[in-house]
PDB file of C-alpha atoms in Angstrom:
ATOM      1  CA  UNK A 296     -20.186 -15.117   1.731  1.00 58.00           C
ATOM      2  CA  UNK A 297     -17.341 -12.933   2.905  1.00 67.00           C
ATOM      3  CA  UNK A 298     -17.312 -11.269   6.273  1.00 94.00           C
ATOM      4  CA  UNK A 299     -17.457  -7.472   6.473  1.00 96.00           C
ATOM      5  CA  UNK A 300     -15.334  -5.111   8.540  1.00 96.00           C
ATOM      6  CA  UNK A 301     -16.921  -1.660   8.888  1.00 97.00           C
ATOM      7  CA  UNK A 302     -14.362   1.127   9.012  1.00 97.00           C
ATOM      8  CA  UNK A 303     -14.145   4.890   8.797  1.00 98.00           C
ATOM      9  CA  UNK A 304     -11.109   6.252   6.989  1.00 98.00           C
ATOM     10  CA  UNK A 305      -9.705   9.619   5.989  1.00 98.00           C
ATOM     11  CA  UNK A 306      -8.464  10.981   2.723  1.00 97.00           C
ATOM     12  CA  UNK A 307      -6.210  13.193   4.822  1.00 97.00           C
ATOM     13  CA  UNK A 308      -4.768  16.135   2.880  1.00 97.00           C
ATOM     14  CA  UNK A 309      -1.995  18.515   3.890  1.00 96.00           C
ATOM     15  CA  UNK A 310      -1.637  22.161   2.711  1.00 95.00           C
ATOM     16  CA  UNK A 311       0.504  20.949  -0.240  1.00 94.00           C
ATOM     17  CA  UNK A 312      -2.336  18.681  -1.380  1.00 94.00           C
ATOM     18  CA  UNK A 313      -0.544  15.461  -0.458  1.00 96.00           C
ATOM     19  CA  UNK A 314      -2.422  12.604   1.198  1.00 96.00           C
ATOM     20  CA  UNK A 315      -1.309  10.555   4.179  1.00 97.00           C
ATOM     21  CA  UNK A 316      -0.939   6.776   4.073  1.00 97.00           C
ATOM     22  CA  UNK A 317      -0.196   4.653   7.128  1.00 98.00           C
ATOM     23  CA  UNK A 318       1.186   1.158   7.693  1.00 97.00           C
ATOM     24  CA  UNK A 319       0.181  -0.845  10.741  1.00 95.00           C
ATOM     25  CA  UNK A 320       2.850  -2.655  12.765  1.00 95.00           C
ATOM     26  CA  UNK A 321       3.483  -6.176  11.476  1.00 94.00           C
ATOM     27  CA  UNK A 322       1.872  -5.535   8.060  1.00 95.00           C
ATOM     28  CA  UNK A 323       3.161  -4.574   4.615  1.00 95.00           C
ATOM     29  CA  UNK A 324       0.348  -2.615   2.992  1.00 96.00           C
ATOM     30  CA  UNK A 325      -0.116   1.141   3.274  1.00 97.00           C
ATOM     31  CA  UNK A 326      -3.658   2.471   3.624  1.00 97.00           C
ATOM     32  CA  UNK A 327      -5.702   5.471   4.684  1.00 97.00           C
ATOM     33  CA  UNK A 328      -5.655   6.307   8.390  1.00 97.00           C
ATOM     34  CA  UNK A 329      -8.797   5.236  10.219  1.00 97.00           C
ATOM     35  CA  UNK A 330     -10.227   2.138  11.773  1.00 96.00           C
ATOM     36  CA  UNK A 331     -13.151   0.021  12.848  1.00 96.00           C
ATOM     37  CA  UNK A 332     -16.497   1.590  13.665  1.00 97.00           C
ATOM     38  CA  UNK A 333     -17.843   0.460  17.063  1.00 96.00           C
ATOM     39  CA  UNK A 334     -21.414  -0.897  17.206  1.00 92.00           C
ATOM     40  CA  UNK A 335     -22.962   2.262  18.682  1.00 94.00           C
ATOM     41  CA  UNK A 336     -20.674   4.767  16.934  1.00 97.00           C
ATOM     42  CA  UNK A 337     -21.288   7.193  14.089  1.00 97.00           C
ATOM     43  CA  UNK A 338     -18.691   6.838  11.283  1.00 98.00           C
ATOM     44  CA  UNK A 339     -17.427  10.409  11.727  1.00 98.00           C
ATOM     45  CA  UNK A 340     -17.002   9.822  15.488  1.00 97.00           C
ATOM     46  CA  UNK A 341     -15.044   6.625  14.791  1.00 98.00           C
ATOM     47  CA  UNK A 342     -12.861   8.568  12.349  1.00 98.00           C
ATOM     48  CA  UNK A 343     -12.118  11.313  14.897  1.00 97.00           C
ATOM     49  CA  UNK A 344     -11.302   8.713  17.572  1.00 97.00           C
ATOM     50  CA  UNK A 345      -9.028   6.700  15.283  1.00 97.00           C
ATOM     51  CA  UNK A 346      -7.165   9.746  13.920  1.00 98.00           C
ATOM     52  CA  UNK A 347      -6.498  10.848  17.483  1.00 97.00           C
ATOM     53  CA  UNK A 348      -5.414   7.361  18.642  1.00 96.00           C
ATOM     54  CA  UNK A 349      -3.258   6.598  15.595  1.00 96.00           C
ATOM     55  CA  UNK A 350      -1.791  10.012  14.732  1.00 97.00           C
ATOM     56  CA  UNK A 351      -2.457  12.365  17.647  1.00 96.00           C
ATOM     57  CA  UNK A 352      -4.650  14.378  15.279  1.00 96.00           C
ATOM     58  CA  UNK A 353      -7.714  16.054  16.800  1.00 96.00           C
ATOM     59  CA  UNK A 354     -10.523  16.847  14.336  1.00 96.00           C
ATOM     60  CA  UNK A 355     -14.078  18.090  14.711  1.00 94.00           C
ATOM     61  CA  UNK A 356     -16.954  16.298  12.966  1.00 92.00           C
ATOM     62  CA  UNK A 357     -17.567  19.349  10.758  1.00 94.00           C
ATOM     63  CA  UNK A 358     -13.936  19.169   9.528  1.00 94.00           C
ATOM     64  CA  UNK A 359     -14.683  15.857   7.774  1.00 97.00           C
ATOM     65  CA  UNK A 360     -16.372  15.965   4.353  1.00 97.00           C
ATOM     66  CA  UNK A 361     -18.181  12.705   3.554  1.00 97.00           C
ATOM     67  CA  UNK A 362     -17.064  11.219   0.212  1.00 97.00           C
ATOM     68  CA  UNK A 363     -19.057   7.979   0.252  1.00 97.00           C
ATOM     69  CA  UNK A 364     -18.957   4.301   1.054  1.00 98.00           C
ATOM     70  CA  UNK A 365     -16.401   2.045  -0.643  1.00 97.00           C
ATOM     71  CA  UNK A 366     -15.793  -1.710  -0.379  1.00 97.00           C
ATOM     72  CA  UNK A 367     -12.739  -3.803  -1.195  1.00 97.00           C
ATOM     73  CA  UNK A 368     -11.002  -6.974  -0.012  1.00 96.00           C
ATOM     74  CA  UNK A 369      -9.367  -6.409   3.390  1.00 95.00           C
ATOM     75  CA  UNK A 370      -5.600  -5.984   3.213  1.00 93.00           C
ATOM     76  CA  UNK A 371      -4.726  -7.785   6.444  1.00 90.00           C
ATOM     77  CA  UNK A 372      -7.672 -10.145   7.053  1.00 90.00           C
ATOM     78  CA  UNK A 373      -8.002 -12.806   4.299  1.00 90.00           C
ATOM     79  CA  UNK A 374     -11.602 -13.660   3.445  1.00 94.00           C
ATOM     80  CA  UNK A 375     -12.874 -10.332   4.780  1.00 96.00           C
ATOM     81  CA  UNK A 376     -14.167  -7.266   2.952  1.00 97.00           C
ATOM     82  CA  UNK A 377     -13.741  -3.758   4.296  1.00 96.00           C
ATOM     83  CA  UNK A 378     -16.746  -1.501   3.965  1.00 97.00           C
ATOM     84  CA  UNK A 379     -15.297   1.969   4.380  1.00 97.00           C
ATOM     85  CA  UNK A 380     -17.000   5.262   5.085  1.00 98.00           C
ATOM     86  CA  UNK A 381     -14.528   7.704   3.553  1.00 98.00           C
ATOM     87  CA  UNK A 382     -14.143  11.326   4.646  1.00 98.00           C
ATOM     88  CA  UNK A 383     -11.930  14.075   3.223  1.00 97.00           C
ATOM     89  CA  UNK A 384     -10.076  15.918   5.981  1.00 97.00           C
ATOM     90  CA  UNK A 385      -7.656  18.836   5.533  1.00 96.00           C
ATOM     91  CA  UNK A 386      -4.967  19.337   8.157  1.00 96.00           C
ATOM     92  CA  UNK A 387      -1.875  21.462   8.629  1.00 95.00           C
ATOM     93  CA  UNK A 388      -1.096  19.738  11.944  1.00 94.00           C
ATOM     94  CA  UNK A 389       1.929  17.450  12.251  1.00 93.00           C
ATOM     95  CA  UNK A 390       1.090  13.772  12.617  1.00 95.00           C
ATOM     96  CA  UNK A 391       2.958  11.250  14.741  1.00 93.00           C
ATOM     97  CA  UNK A 392       2.532   7.486  14.331  1.00 96.00           C
ATOM     98  CA  UNK A 393       1.051   6.045  17.541  1.00 94.00           C
ATOM     99  CA  UNK A 394      -0.932   3.006  18.724  1.00 91.00           C
ATOM    100  CA  UNK A 395      -0.550   0.286  16.051  1.00 93.00           C
ATOM    101  CA  UNK A 396       0.808   2.599  13.342  1.00 97.00           C
ATOM    102  CA  UNK A 397       4.437   1.882  12.489  1.00 97.00           C
ATOM    103  CA  UNK A 398       5.008   4.184   9.517  1.00 96.00           C
ATOM    104  CA  UNK A 399       3.350   7.194   7.898  1.00 97.00           C
ATOM    105  CA  UNK A 400       4.073   8.657   4.462  1.00 96.00           C
ATOM    106  CA  UNK A 401       2.716  11.715   2.653  1.00 96.00           C
ATOM    107  CA  UNK A 402       2.207  11.035  -1.062  1.00 95.00           C
ATOM    108  CA  UNK A 403       1.455  13.299  -4.008  1.00 92.00           C
ATOM    109  CA  UNK A 404      -1.301  12.688  -6.548  1.00 84.00           C
ATOM    110  CA  UNK A 405       1.171  13.064  -9.396  1.00 81.00           C
ATOM    111  CA  UNK A 406       3.761  10.586  -8.154  1.00 81.00           C
ATOM    112  CA  UNK A 407       3.764   6.923  -9.125  1.00 82.00           C
ATOM    113  CA  UNK A 408       3.894   4.896  -5.934  1.00 86.00           C
ATOM    114  CA  UNK A 409       6.135   1.898  -5.422  1.00 91.00           C
ATOM    115  CA  UNK A 410       4.692   1.156  -1.970  1.00 94.00           C
ATOM    116  CA  UNK A 411       2.586  -1.927  -1.356  1.00 96.00           C
ATOM    117  CA  UNK A 412      -0.977  -0.636  -1.034  1.00 96.00           C
ATOM    118  CA  UNK A 413      -4.145  -2.064   0.504  1.00 97.00           C
ATOM    119  CA  UNK A 414      -6.743  -2.961  -2.196  1.00 97.00           C
ATOM    120  CA  UNK A 415      -9.134  -0.230  -0.990  1.00 97.00           C
ATOM    121  CA  UNK A 416      -6.366   2.385  -1.200  1.00 96.00           C
ATOM    122  CA  UNK A 417      -4.945   1.183  -4.512  1.00 96.00           C
ATOM    123  CA  UNK A 418      -8.171   0.511  -6.409  1.00 96.00           C
ATOM    124  CA  UNK A 419     -10.596   3.096  -5.028  1.00 96.00           C
ATOM    125  CA  UNK A 420      -9.223   5.812  -2.754  1.00 96.00           C
ATOM    126  CA  UNK A 421      -6.079   6.862  -4.637  1.00 95.00           C
ATOM    127  CA  UNK A 422      -7.940   7.062  -7.990  1.00 94.00           C
ATOM    128  CA  UNK A 423     -10.582   9.213  -6.251  1.00 94.00           C
ATOM    129  CA  UNK A 424      -7.836  11.361  -4.702  1.00 94.00           C
ATOM    130  CA  UNK A 425      -6.197  11.878  -8.108  1.00 92.00           C
ATOM    131  CA  UNK A 426      -9.581  12.784  -9.602  1.00 91.00           C
ATOM    132  CA  UNK A 427     -10.281  15.288  -6.803  1.00 88.00           C
ATOM    133  CA  UNK A 428      -6.855  16.922  -7.032  1.00 82.00           C
ATOM    134  CA  UNK A 429      -6.740  17.193 -10.817  1.00 72.00           C
ATOM    135  CA  UNK A 430     -10.345  18.342 -11.296  1.00 59.00           C
ATOM    136  CA  UNK A 431     -10.644  21.957 -12.410  1.00 60.00           C
ATOM    137  CA  UNK A 432     -11.808  24.162  -9.550  1.00 53.00           C
TER     138      UNK A 432
END
């Protein structure tokens, strides 16, 4: 049985409709910003804390729209599965990589990516993002 890492992550969208991917220091794969949920923490609180720690981005709980729970093999911990609570967050604020984040990149739904992506991002979140951004209003 694989071990589970519970995380909260953001499908973070800018005014141009692009989404933000981050890469942690010492790793190769890009993924959604976010991080581990503490034992006594609500997922949306963990998300707000992580976005502030990693990107200097302050959000309110009501700014985060819950999209669901997704699971995939962990990108940086072999033998682990990430169980992610995913929230859609819109921001026009600039983001700055901080804490363990080494690189950030805004990507468009229409562009083919050549970046190395975490399984959760590649297989679940980016397809959802493309679906959300191409769906008729």
